[in-house]
Short mmCIF file of C-alpha atoms in Angstrom, two decimals:
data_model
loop_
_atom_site.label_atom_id
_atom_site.label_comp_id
_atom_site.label_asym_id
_atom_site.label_seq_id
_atom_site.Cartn_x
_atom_site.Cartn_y
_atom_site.Cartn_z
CA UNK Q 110 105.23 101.23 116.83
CA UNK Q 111 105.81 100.37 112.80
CA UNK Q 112 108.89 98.01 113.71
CA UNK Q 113 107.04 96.77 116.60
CA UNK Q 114 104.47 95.65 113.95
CA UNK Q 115 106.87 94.68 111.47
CA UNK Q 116 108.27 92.08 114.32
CA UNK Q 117 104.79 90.79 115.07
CA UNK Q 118 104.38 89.53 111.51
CA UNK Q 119 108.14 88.14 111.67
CA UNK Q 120 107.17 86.41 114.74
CA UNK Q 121 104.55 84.94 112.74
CA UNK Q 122 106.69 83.71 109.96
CA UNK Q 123 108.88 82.41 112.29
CA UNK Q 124 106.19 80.14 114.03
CA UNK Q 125 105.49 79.31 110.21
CA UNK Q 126 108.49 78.09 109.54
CA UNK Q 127 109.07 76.06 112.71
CA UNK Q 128 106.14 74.04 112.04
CA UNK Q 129 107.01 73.14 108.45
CA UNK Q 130 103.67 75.25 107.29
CA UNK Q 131 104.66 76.58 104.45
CA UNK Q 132 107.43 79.48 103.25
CA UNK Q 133 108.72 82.23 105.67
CA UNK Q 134 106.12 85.04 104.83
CA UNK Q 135 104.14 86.17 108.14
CA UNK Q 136 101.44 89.32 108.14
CA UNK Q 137 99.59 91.48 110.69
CA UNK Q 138 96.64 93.74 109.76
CA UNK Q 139 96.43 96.88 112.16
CA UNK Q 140 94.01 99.06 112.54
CA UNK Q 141 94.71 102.28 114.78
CA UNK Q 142 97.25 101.03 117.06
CA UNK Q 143 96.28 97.57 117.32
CA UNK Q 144 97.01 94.22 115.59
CA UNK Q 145 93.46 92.77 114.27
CA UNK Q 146 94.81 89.84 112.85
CA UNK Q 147 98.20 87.60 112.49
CA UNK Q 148 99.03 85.04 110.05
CA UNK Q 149 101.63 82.99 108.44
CA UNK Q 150 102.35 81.25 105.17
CA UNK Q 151 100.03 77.59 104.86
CA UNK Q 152 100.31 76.25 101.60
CA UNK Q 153 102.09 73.37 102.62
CA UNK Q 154 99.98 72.62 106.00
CA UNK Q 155 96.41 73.53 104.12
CA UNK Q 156 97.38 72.15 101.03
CA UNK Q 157 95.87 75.68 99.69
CA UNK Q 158 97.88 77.48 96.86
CA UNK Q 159 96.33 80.82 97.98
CA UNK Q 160 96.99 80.67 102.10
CA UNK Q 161 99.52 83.16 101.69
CA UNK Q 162 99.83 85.29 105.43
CA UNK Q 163 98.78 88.37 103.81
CA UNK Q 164 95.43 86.65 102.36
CA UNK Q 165 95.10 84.90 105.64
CA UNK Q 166 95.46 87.92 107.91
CA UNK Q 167 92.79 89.77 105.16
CA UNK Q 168 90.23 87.02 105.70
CA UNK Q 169 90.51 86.81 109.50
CA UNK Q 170 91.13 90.92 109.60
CA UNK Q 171 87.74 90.75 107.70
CA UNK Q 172 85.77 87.84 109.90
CA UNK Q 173 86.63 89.85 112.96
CA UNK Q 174 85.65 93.07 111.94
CA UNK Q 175 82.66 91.86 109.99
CA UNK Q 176 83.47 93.90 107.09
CA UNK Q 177 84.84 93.28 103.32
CA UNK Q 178 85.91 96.96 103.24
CA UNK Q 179 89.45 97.70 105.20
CA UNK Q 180 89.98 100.82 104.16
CA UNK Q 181 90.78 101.92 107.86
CA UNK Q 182 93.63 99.44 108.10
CA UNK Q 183 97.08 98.94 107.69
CA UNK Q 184 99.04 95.54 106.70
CA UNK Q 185 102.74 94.74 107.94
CA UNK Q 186 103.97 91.69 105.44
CA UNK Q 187 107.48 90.02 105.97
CA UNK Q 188 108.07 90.30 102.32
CA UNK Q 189 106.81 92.58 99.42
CA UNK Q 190 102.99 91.04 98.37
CA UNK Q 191 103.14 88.59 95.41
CA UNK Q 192 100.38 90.01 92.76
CA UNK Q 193 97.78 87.77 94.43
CA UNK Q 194 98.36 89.69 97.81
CA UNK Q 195 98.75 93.18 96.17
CA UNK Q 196 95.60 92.47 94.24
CA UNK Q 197 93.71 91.39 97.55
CA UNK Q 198 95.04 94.45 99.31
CA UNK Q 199 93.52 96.70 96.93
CA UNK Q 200 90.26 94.84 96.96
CA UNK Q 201 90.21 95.06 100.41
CA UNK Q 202 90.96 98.75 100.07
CA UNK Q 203 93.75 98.32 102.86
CA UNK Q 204 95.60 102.07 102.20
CA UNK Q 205 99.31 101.21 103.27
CA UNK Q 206 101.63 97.81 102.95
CA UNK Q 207 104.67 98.00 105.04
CA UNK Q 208 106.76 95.09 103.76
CA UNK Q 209 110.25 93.63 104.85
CA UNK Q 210 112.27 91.63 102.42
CA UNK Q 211 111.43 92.26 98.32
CA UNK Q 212 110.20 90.38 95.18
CA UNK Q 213 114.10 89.87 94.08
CA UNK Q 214 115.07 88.75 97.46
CA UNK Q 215 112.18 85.89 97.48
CA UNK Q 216 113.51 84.77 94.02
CA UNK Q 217 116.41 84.38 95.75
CA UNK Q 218 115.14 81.78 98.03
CA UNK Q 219 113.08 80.00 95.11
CA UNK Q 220 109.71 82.21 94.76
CA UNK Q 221 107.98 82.88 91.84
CA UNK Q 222 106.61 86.38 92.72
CA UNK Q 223 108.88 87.78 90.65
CA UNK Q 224 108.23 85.89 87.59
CA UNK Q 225 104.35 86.28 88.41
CA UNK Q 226 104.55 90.23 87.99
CA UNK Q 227 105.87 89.68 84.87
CA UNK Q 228 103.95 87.02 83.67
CA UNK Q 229 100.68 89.30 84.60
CA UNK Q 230 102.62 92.36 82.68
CA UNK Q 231 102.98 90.33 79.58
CA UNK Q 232 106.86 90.50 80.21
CA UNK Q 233 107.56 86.87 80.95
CA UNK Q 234 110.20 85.05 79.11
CA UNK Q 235 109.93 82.85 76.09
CA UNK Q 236 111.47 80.19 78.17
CA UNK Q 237 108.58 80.45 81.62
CA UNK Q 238 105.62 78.79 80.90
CA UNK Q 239 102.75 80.96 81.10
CA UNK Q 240 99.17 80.14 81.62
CA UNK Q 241 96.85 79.58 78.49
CA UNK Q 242 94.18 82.35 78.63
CA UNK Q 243 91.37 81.77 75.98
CA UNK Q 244 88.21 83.43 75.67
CA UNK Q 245 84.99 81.13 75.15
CA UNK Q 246 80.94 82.10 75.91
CA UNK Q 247 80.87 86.04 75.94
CA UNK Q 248 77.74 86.05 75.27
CA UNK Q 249 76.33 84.13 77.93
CA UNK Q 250 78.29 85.97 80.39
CA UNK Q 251 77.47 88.91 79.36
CA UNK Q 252 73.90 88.89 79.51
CA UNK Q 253 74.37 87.34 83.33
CA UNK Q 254 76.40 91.13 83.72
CA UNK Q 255 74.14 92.86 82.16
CA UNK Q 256 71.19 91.23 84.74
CA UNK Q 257 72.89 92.37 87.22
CA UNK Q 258 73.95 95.79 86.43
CA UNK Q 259 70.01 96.69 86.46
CA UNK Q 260 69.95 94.40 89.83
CA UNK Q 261 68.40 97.00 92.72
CA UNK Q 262 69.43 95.39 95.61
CA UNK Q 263 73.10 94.59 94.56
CA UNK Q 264 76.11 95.35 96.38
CA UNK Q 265 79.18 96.77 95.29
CA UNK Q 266 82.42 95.95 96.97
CA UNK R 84 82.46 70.09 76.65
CA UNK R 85 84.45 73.28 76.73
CA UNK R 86 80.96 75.03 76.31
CA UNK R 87 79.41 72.37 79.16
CA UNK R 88 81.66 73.58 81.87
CA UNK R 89 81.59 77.59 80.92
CA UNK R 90 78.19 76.79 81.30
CA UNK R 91 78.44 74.86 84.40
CA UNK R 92 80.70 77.87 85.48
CA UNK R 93 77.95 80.09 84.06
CA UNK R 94 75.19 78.59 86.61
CA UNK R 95 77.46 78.81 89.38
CA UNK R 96 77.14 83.27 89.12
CA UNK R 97 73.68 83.23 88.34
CA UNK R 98 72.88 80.91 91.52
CA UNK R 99 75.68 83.54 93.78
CA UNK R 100 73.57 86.92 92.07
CA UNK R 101 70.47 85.31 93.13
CA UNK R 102 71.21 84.28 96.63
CA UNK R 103 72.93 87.93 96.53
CA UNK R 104 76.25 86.68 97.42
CA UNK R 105 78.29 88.94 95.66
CA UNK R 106 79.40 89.79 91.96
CA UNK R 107 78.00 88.29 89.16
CA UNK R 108 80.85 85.55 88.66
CA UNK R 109 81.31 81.92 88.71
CA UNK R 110 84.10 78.96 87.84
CA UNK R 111 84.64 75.34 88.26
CA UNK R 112 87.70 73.92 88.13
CA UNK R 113 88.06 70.54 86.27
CA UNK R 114 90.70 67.68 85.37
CA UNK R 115 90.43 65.55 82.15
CA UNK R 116 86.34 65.21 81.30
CA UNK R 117 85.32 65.78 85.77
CA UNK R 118 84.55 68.52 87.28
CA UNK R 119 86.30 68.99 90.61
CA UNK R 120 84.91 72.82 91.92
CA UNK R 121 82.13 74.86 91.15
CA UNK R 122 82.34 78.12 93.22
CA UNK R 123 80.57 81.81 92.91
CA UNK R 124 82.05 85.36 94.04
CA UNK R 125 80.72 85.47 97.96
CA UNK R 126 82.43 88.71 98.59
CA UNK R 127 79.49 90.13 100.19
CA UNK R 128 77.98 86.71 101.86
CA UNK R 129 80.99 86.22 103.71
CA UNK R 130 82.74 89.26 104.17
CA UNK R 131 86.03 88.27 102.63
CA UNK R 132 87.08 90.44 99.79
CA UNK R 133 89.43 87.62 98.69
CA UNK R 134 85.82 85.04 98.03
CA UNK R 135 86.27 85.12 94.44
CA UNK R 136 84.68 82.79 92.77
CA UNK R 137 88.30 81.64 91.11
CA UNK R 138 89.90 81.63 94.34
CA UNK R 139 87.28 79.66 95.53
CA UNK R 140 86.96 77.11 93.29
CA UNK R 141 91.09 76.92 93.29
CA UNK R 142 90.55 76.19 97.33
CA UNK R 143 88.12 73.61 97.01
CA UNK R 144 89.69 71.90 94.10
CA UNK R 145 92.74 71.41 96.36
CA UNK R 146 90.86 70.32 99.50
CA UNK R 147 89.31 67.61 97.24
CA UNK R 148 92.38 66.79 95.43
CA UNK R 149 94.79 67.13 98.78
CA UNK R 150 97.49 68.91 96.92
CA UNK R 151 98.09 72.19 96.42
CA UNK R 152 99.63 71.85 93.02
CA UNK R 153 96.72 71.88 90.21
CA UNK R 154 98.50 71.34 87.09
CA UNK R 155 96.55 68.80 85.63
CA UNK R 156 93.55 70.77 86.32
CA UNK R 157 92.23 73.75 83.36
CA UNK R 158 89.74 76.62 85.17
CA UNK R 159 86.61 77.73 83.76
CA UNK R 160 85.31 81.18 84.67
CA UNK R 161 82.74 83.70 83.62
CA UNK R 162 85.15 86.86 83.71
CA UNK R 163 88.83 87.35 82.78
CA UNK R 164 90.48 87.11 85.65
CA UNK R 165 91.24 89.87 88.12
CA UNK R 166 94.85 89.55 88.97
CA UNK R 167 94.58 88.36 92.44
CA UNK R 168 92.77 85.33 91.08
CA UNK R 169 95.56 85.17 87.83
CA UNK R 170 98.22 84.74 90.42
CA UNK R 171 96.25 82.31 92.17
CA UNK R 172 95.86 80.20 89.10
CA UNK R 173 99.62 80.65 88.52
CA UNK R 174 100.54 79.50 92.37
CA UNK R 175 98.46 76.62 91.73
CA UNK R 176 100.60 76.14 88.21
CA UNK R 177 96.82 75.66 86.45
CA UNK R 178 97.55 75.47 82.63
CA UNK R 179 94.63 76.79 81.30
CA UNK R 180 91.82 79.69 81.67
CA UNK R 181 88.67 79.83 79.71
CA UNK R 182 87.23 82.78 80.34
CA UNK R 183 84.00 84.74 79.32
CA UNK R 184 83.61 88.38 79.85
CA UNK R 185 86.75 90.62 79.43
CA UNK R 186 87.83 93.32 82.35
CA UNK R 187 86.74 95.69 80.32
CA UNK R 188 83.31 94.16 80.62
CA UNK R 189 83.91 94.12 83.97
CA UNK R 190 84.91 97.52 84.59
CA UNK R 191 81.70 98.94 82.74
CA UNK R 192 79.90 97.23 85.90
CA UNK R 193 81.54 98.84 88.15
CA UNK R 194 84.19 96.12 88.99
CA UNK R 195 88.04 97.55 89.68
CA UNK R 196 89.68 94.67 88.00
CA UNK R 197 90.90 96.88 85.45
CA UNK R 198 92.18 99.44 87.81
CA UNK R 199 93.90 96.85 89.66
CA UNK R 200 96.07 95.25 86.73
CA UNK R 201 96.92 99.14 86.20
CA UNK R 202 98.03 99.69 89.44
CA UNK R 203 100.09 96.44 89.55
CA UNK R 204 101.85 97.46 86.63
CA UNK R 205 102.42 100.99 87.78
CA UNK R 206 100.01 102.43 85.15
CA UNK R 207 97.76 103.50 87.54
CA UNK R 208 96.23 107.27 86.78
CA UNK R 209 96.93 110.08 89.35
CA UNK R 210 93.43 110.28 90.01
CA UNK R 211 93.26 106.71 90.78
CA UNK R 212 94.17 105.64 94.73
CA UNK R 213 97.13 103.55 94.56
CA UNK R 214 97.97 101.56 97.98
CA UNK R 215 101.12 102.89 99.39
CA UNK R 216 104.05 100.65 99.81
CA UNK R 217 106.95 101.14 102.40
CA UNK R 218 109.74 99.24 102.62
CA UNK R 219 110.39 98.39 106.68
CA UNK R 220 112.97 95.68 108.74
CA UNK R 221 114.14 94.46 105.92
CA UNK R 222 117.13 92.80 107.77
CA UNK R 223 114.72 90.68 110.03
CA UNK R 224 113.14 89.55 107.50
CA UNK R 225 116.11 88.72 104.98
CA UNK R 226 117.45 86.92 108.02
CA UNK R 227 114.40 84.22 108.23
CA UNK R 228 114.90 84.00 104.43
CA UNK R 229 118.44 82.67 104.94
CA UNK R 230 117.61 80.39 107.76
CA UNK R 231 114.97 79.11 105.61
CA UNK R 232 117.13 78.74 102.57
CA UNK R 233 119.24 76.79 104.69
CA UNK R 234 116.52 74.68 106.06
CA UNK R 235 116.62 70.75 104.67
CA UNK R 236 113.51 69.86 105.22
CA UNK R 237 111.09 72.58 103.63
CA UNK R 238 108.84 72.17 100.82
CA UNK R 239 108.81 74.65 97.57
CA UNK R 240 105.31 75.42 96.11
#
């Protein structure tokens, strides 16, 4: 059943790559024993940094199900998430990632996941350029958090 | 102008808390003196736990622009980002965040941003859930990665 999964979402980056759509990531999300979603890498088709498969397959796992919470789900990812996916998988409270090929391996091939994790772990070398992060307008922000932590009707996700 | 665009960022999450479309967050994305996004967090609106207000913005800056490579562009944004949206703003090889609140502000609203940078950097507490990762078909996959290393007509992002 897992490697039957684990092909669906190679299937998927197959089709990916056959159509020039982007790099040769695919994902399935799976809930019980079946597949709610597919999807495949789109940057270069969408012109969308963030259409990676695993954030695709969240969003339509998500639209069909009608639900930001996945906790009940599983997702089956060619290749080990990028911090982007990871981070979507845990909001999307997904439990388990199965994942094919890893971080070192997509280096390989010319991804930056790898430099990415350590670029978010304040490990990146003096040489990679990291982004600029500067803080500007607490205050203002603040009070806009602090309006809505004594919001009634909010919702959490 | 800095101040101008936090602030433009600023409107965006108080017009997403009052139309109760999801956290209290907003950013615009912007290249030389024009804005070219404004987005909220509409995690809740649209049931997509990915609708950050970062990744948002990121999505329609690159629909407008038709590219999906931002680096002329800075980001403004109300709250540090969570690292699902930093990765996005390094895919999209954006130079520069402004940001308002910290995750630590976040996080004493109830937001898991915090969590989440733990977890990616495998600080994550025992008593915290951390999403379990299994390595599966990795020969499958590493295959595709070959055939798409070898490929002369693919585009790097």
């Amino acid at each position: 059943m897992k490697s039957e999964f684990m092909n669906a979402a190679l299937r998927e980056a197959r089709k990916g790559v056959r159509a020039n759509d982007g790099g040769p990531f695919g994902a399935v999300v799976v809930k019980g024993s079946r597949i709610v979603s597919r999807a495949h890498n789109s940057v270069v088709k969408t012109n969308d940094p963030t259409a990676h498969a695993e954030i695709l397959a969240i969003r339509k796992a998500s639209c069909r199900l009608g639900r930001f919470n996945l906790s009940d789900c599983e997702i089956y990812t060619t290749s080990e998430p990028c911090p982007m996916c990871l981070a979507a998988i845990y909001w999307a409270r997904i439990s388990v990632v199965y994942f094919g090929c890893t971080r070192a391996d997509a280096a390989k091939i010319g991804f930056d996941d790898e430099f990415f994790y350590r670029a978010l772990e304040g490990r990146a070398r003096k040489s990679e350029k990291r982004v600029r992060s500067i803080q500007l307008g607490r205050k203002g922000c603040l009070e806009l958090f602090r309006a809505w932590a004594e919001k009634p009707d909010k919702v959490l996700y």
